[in-house]
Amino acid sequence: MNLSLRPAELKELDASESLSRLNMSSYRASRGISWDPERFRLSWGEFENLAIVQGVQCAGFIRLLPEDGALAIRDVQIFPELQGKGIGTWAIEQIKLLASDRGYAAVKLRVYPENPAMALYTRLGFGVERIEDAVVHMHCYIPPNYSCMDSPVNTHRGG
């Protein structure tokens, strides 16, 4: 598949925001939640933003945040034309490796129950922690030996 992660560049903020809005619009609309581009832009500085790269093409974005002693997935978005090809599975496994390498014992996330990604998360070892305000809170414990020798993220930062 030739996939890698790298820090997302500031010039990719608009693409990441647009992709997240596109992929999440039906879930938000069904709940009467309007998209707030300013909130997304403000969160860009708070979150760790990573680009998923396939070859030389950006395939999507991951947004992470340390939260309550765990590494929280705030967003995993794959471009629609690339969905269903294993990129999401690969991305979640990379996040688990990052969490282990950074000393976190768990990865957590929130997902709408009708989102097909919930089946992916369950298949990859996430369990339901609780359901609150029609949002499923999930977690996956990371065993201490989950780490690998090679870091999944290229630490070169672009501008």
N, CA, C and O atoms as a DFTB+ gen file, in Angstrom:
636 C
 N C O
     1  1       0.813      -1.210       0.000
     2  2       0.000       0.000       0.000
     3  2       0.847       1.261       0.000
     4  3       0.365       2.321      -0.400
     5  1       2.116       1.174       0.445
     6  2       3.028       2.313       0.440
     7  2       2.464       3.501       1.210
     8  3       2.358       4.601       0.669
     9  1       2.101       3.280       2.475
    10  2       1.527       4.331       3.315
    11  2       2.539       4.827       4.326
    12  3       3.405       4.079       4.780
    13  1       2.418       6.095       4.673
    14  2       3.243       6.687       5.716
    15  2       2.470       7.817       6.375
    16  3       1.458       8.292       5.861
    17  1       2.976       8.229       7.524
    18  2       2.429       9.390       8.224
    19  2       3.496      10.464       8.267
    20  3       4.690      10.170       8.330
    21  1       3.057      11.702       8.231
    22  2       3.958      12.831       8.430
    23  2       3.152      13.944       9.081
    24  3       1.926      13.971       8.969
    25  1       3.833      14.868       9.765
    26  2       3.093      16.002      10.320
    27  2       2.380      16.761       9.192
    28  3       2.965      17.028       8.142
    29  1       1.137      17.095       9.425
    30  2       0.397      17.885       8.435
    31  2       0.957      19.308       8.431
    32  3       1.373      19.837       9.462
    33  1       0.955      19.891       7.278
    34  2       1.465      21.244       7.127
    35  2       0.318      22.239       7.265
    36  3      -0.836      21.914       6.986
    37  1       0.647      23.447       7.696
    38  2      -0.368      24.484       7.871
    39  2      -1.155      24.703       6.579
    40  3      -2.355      24.973       6.625
    41  1      -0.498      24.590       5.443
    42  2      -1.190      24.792       4.163
    43  2      -2.234      23.694       3.894
    44  3      -3.045      23.828       2.978
    45  1      -2.217      22.612       4.685
    46  2      -3.190      21.534       4.522
    47  2      -4.406      21.694       5.434
    48  3      -5.325      20.876       5.383
    49  1      -4.421      22.725       6.257
    50  2      -5.541      22.944       7.174
    51  2      -6.863      23.000       6.424
    52  3      -7.824      22.348       6.833
    53  1      -6.937      23.759       5.343
    54  2      -8.194      23.875       4.590
    55  2      -8.653      22.535       4.028
    56  3      -9.843      22.222       4.065
    57  1      -7.728      21.751       3.515
    58  2      -8.086      20.439       2.964
    59  2      -8.583      19.512       4.071
    60  3      -9.548      18.772       3.876
    61  1      -7.934      19.549       5.220
    62  2      -8.347      18.715       6.345
    63  2      -9.726      19.128       6.852
    64  3     -10.568      18.275       7.130
    65  1      -9.952      20.414       6.969
    66  2     -11.258      20.918       7.433
    67  2     -12.354      20.547       6.444
    68  3     -13.436      20.118       6.847
    69  1     -12.084      20.707       5.165
    70  2     -13.062      20.387       4.130
    71  2     -13.389      18.892       4.127
    72  3     -14.553      18.514       3.995
    73  1     -12.371      18.042       4.271
    74  2     -12.580      16.596       4.286
    75  2     -13.390      16.177       5.514
    76  3     -14.305      15.360       5.409
    77  1     -13.059      16.727       6.654
    78  2     -13.793      16.397       7.875
    79  2     -15.252      16.842       7.751
    80  3     -16.162      16.100       8.119
    81  1     -15.469      18.033       7.242
    82  2     -16.834      18.536       7.063
    83  2     -17.614      17.642       6.105
    84  3     -18.769      17.306       6.366
    85  1     -16.985      17.260       4.998
    86  2     -17.630      16.399       4.005
    87  2     -18.002      15.047       4.610
    88  3     -19.146      14.606       4.492
    89  1     -17.044      14.391       5.255
    90  2     -17.274      13.048       5.785
    91  2     -18.222      13.020       6.976
    92  3     -18.880      12.006       7.211
    93  1     -18.307      14.104       7.728
    94  2     -19.116      14.116       8.949
    95  2     -20.454      14.839       8.771
    96  3     -21.263      14.860       9.700
    97  1     -20.700      15.420       7.622
    98  2     -21.881      16.276       7.448
    99  2     -23.197      15.547       7.713
   100  3     -24.079      16.114       8.357
   101  1     -23.358      14.324       7.244
   102  2     -24.638      13.638       7.438
   103  2     -24.890      13.314       8.910
   104  3     -26.028      13.390       9.373
   105  1     -23.843      12.956       9.645
   106  2     -23.998      12.646      11.067
   107  2     -24.367      13.901      11.850
   108  3     -25.224      13.865      12.733
   109  1     -23.722      14.990      11.522
   110  2     -23.990      16.243      12.230
   111  2     -25.383      16.785      11.859
   112  3     -26.124      17.263      12.718
   113  1     -25.716      16.701      10.582
   114  2     -27.016      17.207      10.130
   115  2     -28.162      16.460      10.796
   116  3     -29.167      17.066      11.169
   117  1     -28.015      15.139      10.948
   118  2     -29.094      14.350      11.564
   119  2     -29.298      14.715      13.036
   120  3     -30.326      14.381      13.625
   121  1     -28.328      15.393      13.620
   122  2     -28.425      15.820      15.019
   123  2     -28.659      17.320      15.154
   124  3     -28.720      17.852      16.262
   125  1     -28.788      17.991      14.020
   126  2     -29.013      19.436      14.051
   127  2     -27.783      20.220      14.477
   128  3     -27.899      21.328      15.003
   129  1     -26.608      19.650      14.254
   130  2     -25.360      20.311      14.627
   131  2     -24.763      20.945      13.384
   132  3     -24.479      20.252      12.408
   133  1     -24.574      22.234      13.411
   134  2     -23.981      22.906      12.254
   135  2     -22.458      22.867      12.351
   136  3     -21.888      22.816      13.440
   137  1     -21.830      22.893      11.206
   138  2     -20.369      22.857      11.144
   139  2     -19.821      24.223      11.516
   140  3     -20.341      25.244      11.064
   141  1     -18.785      24.255      12.328
   142  2     -18.158      25.495      12.763
   143  2     -16.705      25.516      12.284
   144  3     -15.824      24.983      12.958
   145  1     -16.451      26.129      11.123
   146  2     -15.086      26.124      10.587
   147  2     -14.090      26.814      11.517
   148  3     -12.921      26.431      11.564
   149  1     -14.542      27.823      12.255
   150  2     -13.637      28.521      13.168
   151  2     -13.191      27.611      14.312
   152  3     -12.035      27.659      14.734
   153  1     -14.095      26.795      14.805
   154  2     -13.743      25.838      15.860
   155  2     -12.688      24.849      15.357
   156  3     -11.742      24.517      16.071
   157  1     -12.866      24.389      14.123
   158  2     -11.887      23.478      13.532
   159  2     -10.536      24.165      13.435
   160  3      -9.515      23.583      13.800
   161  1     -10.522      25.406      12.942
   162  2      -9.264      26.138      12.777
   163  2      -8.558      26.341      14.116
   164  3      -7.338      26.199      14.202
   165  1      -9.311      26.669      15.149
   166  2      -8.718      26.853      16.471
   167  2      -8.138      25.538      16.994
   168  3      -7.080      25.530      17.622
   169  1      -8.829      24.434      16.736
   170  2      -8.349      23.137      17.216
   171  2      -7.075      22.700      16.491
   172  3      -6.332      21.867      17.010
   173  1      -6.814      23.241      15.312
   174  2      -5.617      22.870      14.554
   175  2      -4.351      23.105      15.386
   176  3      -3.415      22.307      15.336
   177  1      -4.327      24.185      16.138
   178  2      -3.167      24.491      16.969
   179  2      -3.090      23.650      18.231
   180  3      -2.012      23.507      18.808
   181  1      -4.208      23.092      18.673
   182  2      -4.245      22.286      19.898
   183  2      -3.933      20.822      19.629
   184  3      -3.327      20.158      20.469
   185  1      -4.331      20.313      18.485
   186  2      -4.202      18.890      18.168
   187  2      -2.885      18.609      17.453
   188  3      -2.261      19.507      16.887
   189  1      -2.477      17.346      17.490
   190  2      -1.396      16.880      16.634
   191  2      -2.060      16.458      15.332
   192  3      -2.890      15.549      15.320
   193  1      -1.702      17.104      14.254
   194  2      -2.312      16.865      12.944
   195  2      -1.328      16.123      12.063
   196  3      -0.227      16.607      11.805
   197  1      -1.727      14.946      11.601
   198  2      -0.868      14.114      10.763
   199  2      -1.533      13.864       9.425
   200  3      -2.747      13.674       9.346
   201  1      -0.739      13.866       8.390
   202  2      -1.232      13.525       7.056
   203  2      -0.931      12.055       6.790
   204  3       0.169      11.574       7.062
   205  1      -1.918      11.356       6.259
   206  2      -1.743       9.987       5.797
   207  2      -1.349      10.095       4.330
   208  3      -2.083      10.667       3.524
   209  1      -0.208       9.554       3.995
   210  2       0.311       9.692       2.637
   211  2       0.397       8.318       1.984
   212  3       0.949       7.375       2.550
   213  1      -0.157       8.227       0.791
   214  2      -0.065       7.001      -0.007
   215  2       0.783       7.335      -1.224
   216  3       0.346       8.052      -2.124
   217  1       2.001       6.806      -1.237
   218  2       2.941       7.190      -2.295
   219  2       3.307       8.646      -2.106
   220  3       3.977       9.003      -1.137
   221  1       2.867       9.493      -3.032
   222  2       3.086      10.939      -2.899
   223  2       1.772      11.689      -2.673
   224  3       1.771      12.909      -2.511
   225  1       0.660      10.960      -2.662
   226  2      -0.668      11.562      -2.544
   227  2      -1.145      11.564      -1.096
   228  3      -0.989      10.575      -0.381
   229  1      -1.727      12.683      -0.670
   230  2      -2.350      12.736       0.642
   231  2      -3.658      11.948       0.580
   232  3      -4.539      12.244      -0.228
   233  1      -3.769      10.933       1.452
   234  2      -4.952      10.063       1.466
   235  2      -5.937      10.450       2.552
   236  3      -7.083       9.999       2.541
   237  1      -5.501      11.285       3.493
   238  2      -6.380      11.688       4.579
   239  2      -5.591      12.300       5.715
   240  3      -4.410      12.622       5.586
   241  1      -6.286      12.451       6.840
   242  2      -5.684      13.113       7.994
   243  2      -6.084      12.419       9.285
   244  3      -7.167      11.845       9.399
   245  1      -5.181      12.489      10.251
   246  2      -5.415      12.018      11.609
   247  2      -5.197      13.213      12.524
   248  3      -4.274      14.003      12.324
   249  1      -6.061      13.337      13.535
   250  2      -5.901      14.413      14.518
   251  2      -5.945      13.781      15.902
   252  3      -6.902      13.088      16.246
   253  1      -4.902      14.026      16.696
   254  2      -4.725      13.379      17.990
   255  2      -4.576      14.415      19.103
   256  3      -4.193      15.562      18.873
   257  1      -4.894      13.965      20.318
   258  2      -4.772      14.845      21.480
   259  2      -4.607      13.983      22.722
   260  3      -5.422      13.091      22.956
   261  1      -3.565      14.226      23.532
   262  2      -3.480      13.518      24.812
   263  2      -4.680      13.914      25.678
   264  3      -5.026      15.091      25.781
   265  1      -5.304      12.915      26.293
   266  2      -6.523      13.182      27.060
   267  2      -6.671      12.148      28.168
   268  3      -6.782      10.953      27.895
   269  1      -6.671      12.601      29.405
   270  2      -6.881      11.717      30.556
   271  2      -5.959      10.505      30.548
   272  3      -6.410       9.385      30.787
   273  1      -4.679      10.713      30.277
   274  2      -3.719       9.621      30.304
   275  2      -3.758       8.688      29.113
   276  3      -3.087       7.656      29.114
   277  1      -4.530       9.029      28.103
   278  2      -4.628       8.214      26.886
   279  2      -4.345       9.096      25.678
   280  3      -4.357      10.323      25.773
   281  1      -4.093       8.465      24.557
   282  2      -3.992       9.203      23.308
   283  2      -5.371       9.162      22.663
   284  3      -5.868       8.094      22.306
   285  1      -5.978      10.322      22.518
   286  2      -7.334      10.408      21.977
   287  2      -7.291      10.689      20.478
   288  3      -6.604      11.599      20.015
   289  1      -8.037       9.889      19.742
   290  2      -8.229      10.136      18.315
   291  2      -9.370      11.139      18.207
   292  3     -10.500      10.843      18.596
   293  1      -9.083      12.304      17.688
   294  2     -10.117      13.307      17.519
   295  2     -10.691      13.283      16.114
   296  3     -11.798      13.766      15.877
   297  1      -9.930      12.716      15.183
   298  2     -10.392      12.665      13.801
   299  2      -9.526      11.676      13.027
   300  3      -8.300      11.708      13.137
   301  1     -10.142      10.815      12.262
   302  2      -9.472      10.030      11.224
   303  2     -10.357      10.191      10.006
   304  3     -11.492       9.714       9.982
   305  1      -9.838      10.860       9.005
   306  2     -10.611      11.126       7.800
   307  2      -9.820      10.671       6.585
   308  3      -8.666      11.055       6.396
   309  1     -10.452       9.855       5.774
   310  2      -9.864       9.350       4.529
   311  2     -10.665       9.941       3.375
   312  3     -11.893       9.997       3.438
   313  1      -9.986      10.376       2.333
   314  2     -10.706      10.903       1.173
   315  2     -11.655       9.827       0.638
   316  3     -11.271       8.662       0.537
   317  1     -12.898      10.212       0.292
   318  2     -13.930       9.240      -0.099
   319  2     -13.496       8.244      -1.170
   320  3     -13.830       7.063      -1.086
   321  1     -12.769       8.698      -2.156
   322  2     -12.369       7.802      -3.252
   323  2     -11.331       6.765      -2.810
   324  3     -11.055       5.816      -3.543
   325  1     -10.761       6.939      -1.625
   326  2      -9.756       6.004      -1.106
   327  2     -10.284       5.152       0.047
   328  3      -9.567       4.301       0.572
   329  1     -11.524       5.378       0.435
   330  2     -12.103       4.605       1.531
   331  2     -12.349       3.164       1.090
   332  3     -12.549       2.882      -0.091
   333  1     -12.330       2.259       2.070
   334  2     -12.586       0.850       1.788
   335  2     -11.393       0.102       1.219
   336  3     -11.549      -0.997       0.688
   337  1     -10.202       0.682       1.322
   338  2      -8.997       0.057       0.758
   339  2      -7.972      -0.299       1.827
   340  3      -6.820      -0.592       1.508
   341  1      -8.384      -0.276       3.101
   342  2      -7.478      -0.652       4.183
   343  2      -6.696       0.488       4.799
   344  3      -5.934       0.271       5.741
   345  1      -6.863       1.683       4.296
   346  2      -6.104       2.817       4.819
   347  2      -6.529       3.142       6.250
   348  3      -5.679       3.450       7.085
   349  1      -7.814       3.081       6.545
   350  2      -8.298       3.340       7.900
   351  2      -7.754       2.329       8.895
   352  3      -7.348       2.698       9.997
   353  1      -7.743       1.059       8.517
   354  2      -7.186       0.018       9.377
   355  2      -5.715       0.302       9.650
   356  3      -5.267       0.243      10.795
   357  1      -4.975       0.607       8.607
   358  2      -3.558       0.930       8.750
   359  2      -3.382       2.135       9.676
   360  3      -2.515       2.125      10.550
   361  1      -4.202       3.173       9.485
   362  2      -4.075       4.396      10.292
   363  2      -4.319       4.109      11.775
   364  3      -3.584       4.606      12.628
   365  1      -5.329       3.325      12.083
   366  2      -5.622       3.008      13.489
   367  2      -4.469       2.217      14.098
   368  3      -4.092       2.466      15.243
   369  1      -3.908       1.276      13.358
   370  2      -2.768       0.514      13.870
   371  2      -1.563       1.422      14.115
   372  3      -0.824       1.228      15.080
   373  1      -1.368       2.407      13.247
   374  2      -0.266       3.355      13.450
   375  2      -0.494       4.207      14.693
   376  3       0.449       4.515      15.422
   377  1      -1.734       4.581      14.931
   378  2      -2.058       5.363      16.131
   379  2      -1.778       4.532      17.376
   380  3      -1.257       5.051      18.363
   381  1      -2.116       3.258      17.339
   382  2      -1.831       2.380      18.478
   383  2      -0.324       2.262      18.708
   384  3       0.125       2.252      19.854
   385  1       0.452       2.174      17.643
   386  2       1.909       2.143      17.770
   387  2       2.442       3.447      18.354
   388  3       3.310       3.437      19.227
   389  1       1.914       4.572      17.865
   390  2       2.317       5.872      18.414
   391  2       2.018       5.940      19.906
   392  3       2.857       6.383      20.691
   393  1       0.837       5.508      20.293
   394  2       0.452       5.537      21.702
   395  2       1.421       4.707      22.535
   396  3       1.882       5.153      23.586
   397  1       1.726       3.515      22.070
   398  2       2.651       2.642      22.788
   399  2       4.036       3.281      22.877
   400  3       4.636       3.312      23.951
   401  1       4.540       3.787      21.765
   402  2       5.861       4.419      21.732
   403  2       5.940       5.616      22.676
   404  3       7.009       5.924      23.203
   405  1       4.818       6.283      22.885
   406  2       4.779       7.474      23.743
   407  2       4.419       7.149      25.190
   408  3       4.315       8.046      26.026
   409  1       4.231       5.869      25.477
   410  2       3.974       5.461      26.850
   411  2       2.526       5.513      27.299
   412  3       2.246       5.430      28.495
   413  1       1.604       5.650      26.361
   414  2       0.176       5.620      26.711
   415  2      -0.289       4.172      26.822
   416  3       0.131       3.313      26.048
   417  1      -1.147       3.916      27.779
   418  2      -1.676       2.565      27.971
   419  2      -2.974       2.353      27.201
   420  3      -3.486       1.234      27.154
   421  1      -3.518       3.417      26.594
   422  2      -4.796       3.284      25.892
   423  2      -4.923       4.344      24.803
   424  3      -4.299       5.405      24.845
   425  1      -5.758       4.006      23.834
   426  2      -6.204       4.942      22.802
   427  2      -7.702       5.051      22.977
   428  3      -8.376       4.047      23.208
   429  1      -8.229       6.251      22.871
   430  2      -9.676       6.397      22.969
   431  2     -10.190       7.271      21.845
   432  3      -9.439       8.007      21.205
   433  1     -11.496       7.170      21.621
   434  2     -12.137       7.926      20.549
   435  2     -13.623       8.050      20.832
   436  3     -14.169       7.407      21.729
   437  1     -14.251       8.891      20.045
   438  2     -15.710       9.034      20.075
   439  2     -16.213       8.832      18.656
   440  3     -15.579       9.248      17.686
   441  1     -17.375       8.180      18.555
   442  2     -17.919       7.894      17.228
   443  2     -19.452       7.898      17.319
   444  3     -20.027       7.517      18.338
   445  1     -20.087       8.328      16.251
   446  2     -21.547       8.227      16.186
   447  2     -21.898       6.764      15.932
   448  3     -21.233       6.101      15.136
   449  1     -22.929       6.254      16.597
   450  2     -23.221       4.814      16.502
   451  2     -23.552       4.330      15.097
   452  3     -23.329       3.158      14.794
   453  1     -24.071       5.184      14.235
   454  2     -24.414       4.758      12.878
   455  2     -23.231       4.866      11.907
   456  3     -23.352       4.485      10.742
   457  1     -22.104       5.375      12.374
   458  2     -20.924       5.502      11.528
   459  2     -20.341       4.110      11.268
   460  3     -20.049       3.385      12.219
   461  1     -20.165       3.721       9.999
   462  2     -19.605       2.401       9.695
   463  2     -18.219       2.172      10.308
   464  3     -17.803       1.028      10.486
   465  1     -17.512       3.244      10.627
   466  2     -16.181       3.105      11.240
   467  2     -16.253       2.424      12.604
   468  3     -15.253       1.887      13.080
   469  1     -17.420       2.441      13.231
   470  2     -17.556       1.790      14.537
   471  2     -17.234       0.297      14.428
   472  3     -16.630      -0.272      15.337
   473  1     -17.625      -0.328      13.344
   474  2     -17.309      -1.746      13.133
   475  2     -15.802      -1.940      12.991
   476  3     -15.256      -2.923      13.492
   477  1     -15.133      -1.022      12.320
   478  2     -13.678      -1.070      12.180
   479  2     -13.023      -0.977      13.557
   480  3     -12.132      -1.762      13.883
   481  1     -13.466      -0.017      14.358
   482  2     -12.865       0.160      15.681
   483  2     -13.065      -1.084      16.541
   484  3     -12.151      -1.496      17.256
   485  1     -14.232      -1.672      16.477
   486  2     -14.515      -2.887      17.246
   487  2     -13.603      -4.024      16.780
   488  3     -13.030      -4.744      17.598
   489  1     -13.476      -4.177      15.472
   490  2     -12.615      -5.218      14.908
   491  2     -11.163      -5.038      15.324
   492  3     -10.427      -6.017      15.450
   493  1     -10.746      -3.791      15.540
   494  2      -9.357      -3.500      15.891
   495  2      -9.123      -3.426      17.402
   496  3      -8.085      -2.944      17.856
   497  1     -10.101      -3.909      18.170
   498  2      -9.874      -4.052      19.612
   499  2     -10.453      -2.980      20.496
   500  3     -10.199      -2.988      21.701
   501  1     -11.219      -2.057      19.954
   502  2     -11.835      -1.024      20.779
   503  2     -13.119      -1.560      21.394
   504  3     -13.882      -2.281      20.752
   505  1     -13.338      -1.195      22.640
   506  2     -14.561      -1.564      23.329
   507  2     -15.336      -0.324      23.718
   508  3     -14.772       0.762      23.851
   509  1     -16.629      -0.496      23.899
   510  2     -17.476       0.636      24.299
   511  2     -17.253       0.915      25.780
   512  3     -17.387       0.030      26.625
   513  1     -16.920       2.133      26.066
   514  2     -16.753       2.592      27.441
   515  2     -18.069       3.123      27.980
   516  3     -18.476       2.806      29.098
   517  1     -18.726       3.937      27.165
   518  2     -20.033       4.482      27.538
   519  2     -20.666       5.134      26.306
   520  3     -19.996       5.426      25.316
   521  1     -21.974       5.350      26.406
   522  2     -22.700       6.106      25.386
   523  2     -23.263       7.322      26.092
   524  3     -23.976       7.212      27.089
   525  1     -22.930       8.476      25.556
   526  2     -23.323       9.733      26.189
   527  2     -23.768      10.708      25.103
   528  3     -23.030      10.954      24.149
   529  1     -24.958      11.257      25.245
   530  2     -25.499      12.208      24.257
   531  2     -25.444      11.646      22.831
   532  3     -25.068      12.350      21.894
   533  1     -25.818      10.384      22.678
   534  2     -25.865       9.702      21.378
   535  2     -24.487       9.631      20.709
   536  3     -24.391       9.576      19.483
   537  1     -23.433       9.632      21.512
   538  2     -22.072       9.456      21.017
   539  2     -21.463       8.277      21.767
   540  3     -21.554       8.196      22.992
   541  1     -20.840       7.362      21.023
   542  2     -20.214       6.188      21.629
   543  2     -18.757       6.522      21.956
   544  3     -17.980       6.899      21.079
   545  1     -18.408       6.378      23.220
   546  2     -17.032       6.580      23.678
   547  2     -16.384       5.196      23.731
   548  3     -16.876       4.296      24.412
   549  1     -15.272       5.038      23.004
   550  2     -14.603       3.744      22.912
   551  2     -13.152       3.876      23.354
   552  3     -12.571       4.960      23.313
   553  1     -12.582       2.762      23.775
   554  2     -11.178       2.743      24.155
   555  2     -10.554       1.403      23.760
   556  3     -11.239       0.395      23.587
   557  1      -9.245       1.435      23.627
   558  2      -8.480       0.232      23.329
   559  2      -7.233       0.277      24.204
   560  3      -6.438       1.213      24.117
   561  1      -7.067      -0.730      25.042
   562  2      -5.871      -0.800      25.868
   563  2      -4.707      -1.292      25.015
   564  3      -4.859      -2.188      24.185
   565  1      -3.559      -0.694      25.234
   566  2      -2.364      -1.020      24.468
   567  2      -1.422      -1.824      25.362
   568  3      -0.983      -1.320      26.396
   569  1      -1.104      -3.059      24.986
   570  2      -0.164      -3.826      25.804
   571  2       1.223      -3.180      25.775
   572  3       1.592      -2.556      24.780
   573  1       1.989      -3.324      26.853
   574  2       3.311      -2.688      26.929
   575  2       4.256      -3.081      25.796
   576  3       5.116      -2.284      25.420
   577  1       4.124      -4.260      25.254
   578  2       5.034      -4.716      24.198
   579  2       4.499      -4.460      22.793
   580  3       4.969      -5.077      21.837
   581  1       3.547      -3.582      22.650
   582  2       2.926      -3.318      21.353
   583  2       3.843      -2.530      20.426
   584  3       3.620      -2.505      19.216
   585  1       4.861      -1.893      20.971
   586  2       5.735      -1.012      20.213
   587  2       6.513      -1.766      19.139
   588  3       6.684      -2.983      19.209
   589  1       6.976      -1.020      18.152
   590  2       7.837      -1.599      17.128
   591  2       9.116      -0.780      17.036
   592  3       9.190       0.318      17.589
   593  1      10.092      -1.286      16.364
   594  2      11.391      -0.617      16.261
   595  2      11.313       0.646      15.405
   596  3      11.966       1.643      15.715
   597  1      10.536       0.613      14.353
   598  2      10.464       1.754      13.447
   599  2       9.295       2.642      13.820
   600  3       8.167       2.169      13.964
   601  1       9.561       3.921      13.976
   602  2       8.491       4.868      14.259
   603  2       7.622       5.022      13.016
   604  3       8.147       5.131      11.908
   605  1       6.284       5.034      13.185
   606  2       5.417       5.149      12.015
   607  2       5.366       6.554      11.442
   608  3       4.843       6.751      10.345
   609  1       5.902       7.538      12.164
   610  2       5.796       8.925      11.718
   611  2       7.148       9.438      11.288
   612  3       8.132       9.323      12.018
   613  1       7.190       9.999      10.107
   614  2       8.373      10.713       9.650
   615  2       8.408      12.029      10.420
   616  3       7.471      12.821      10.320
   617  1       9.455      12.273      11.175
   618  2       9.471      13.448      12.045
   619  2       9.893      14.711      11.311
   620  3       9.973      15.769      11.935
   621  1      10.164      14.647      10.026
   622  2      10.485      15.854       9.269
   623  2       9.255      16.754       9.230
   624  3       8.168      16.319       8.849
   625  1       9.431      17.985       9.618
   626  2       8.320      18.937       9.623
   627  2       8.451      19.879       8.442
   628  3       9.509      20.460       8.196
   629  1       7.363      20.014       7.726
   630  2       7.327      20.984       6.644
   631  2       6.551      22.203       7.094
   632  3       5.943      22.180       8.163
   633  1       6.555      23.278       6.302
   634  2       5.889      24.514       6.719
   635  2       4.770      24.884       5.904
   636  3       4.132      25.906       6.159
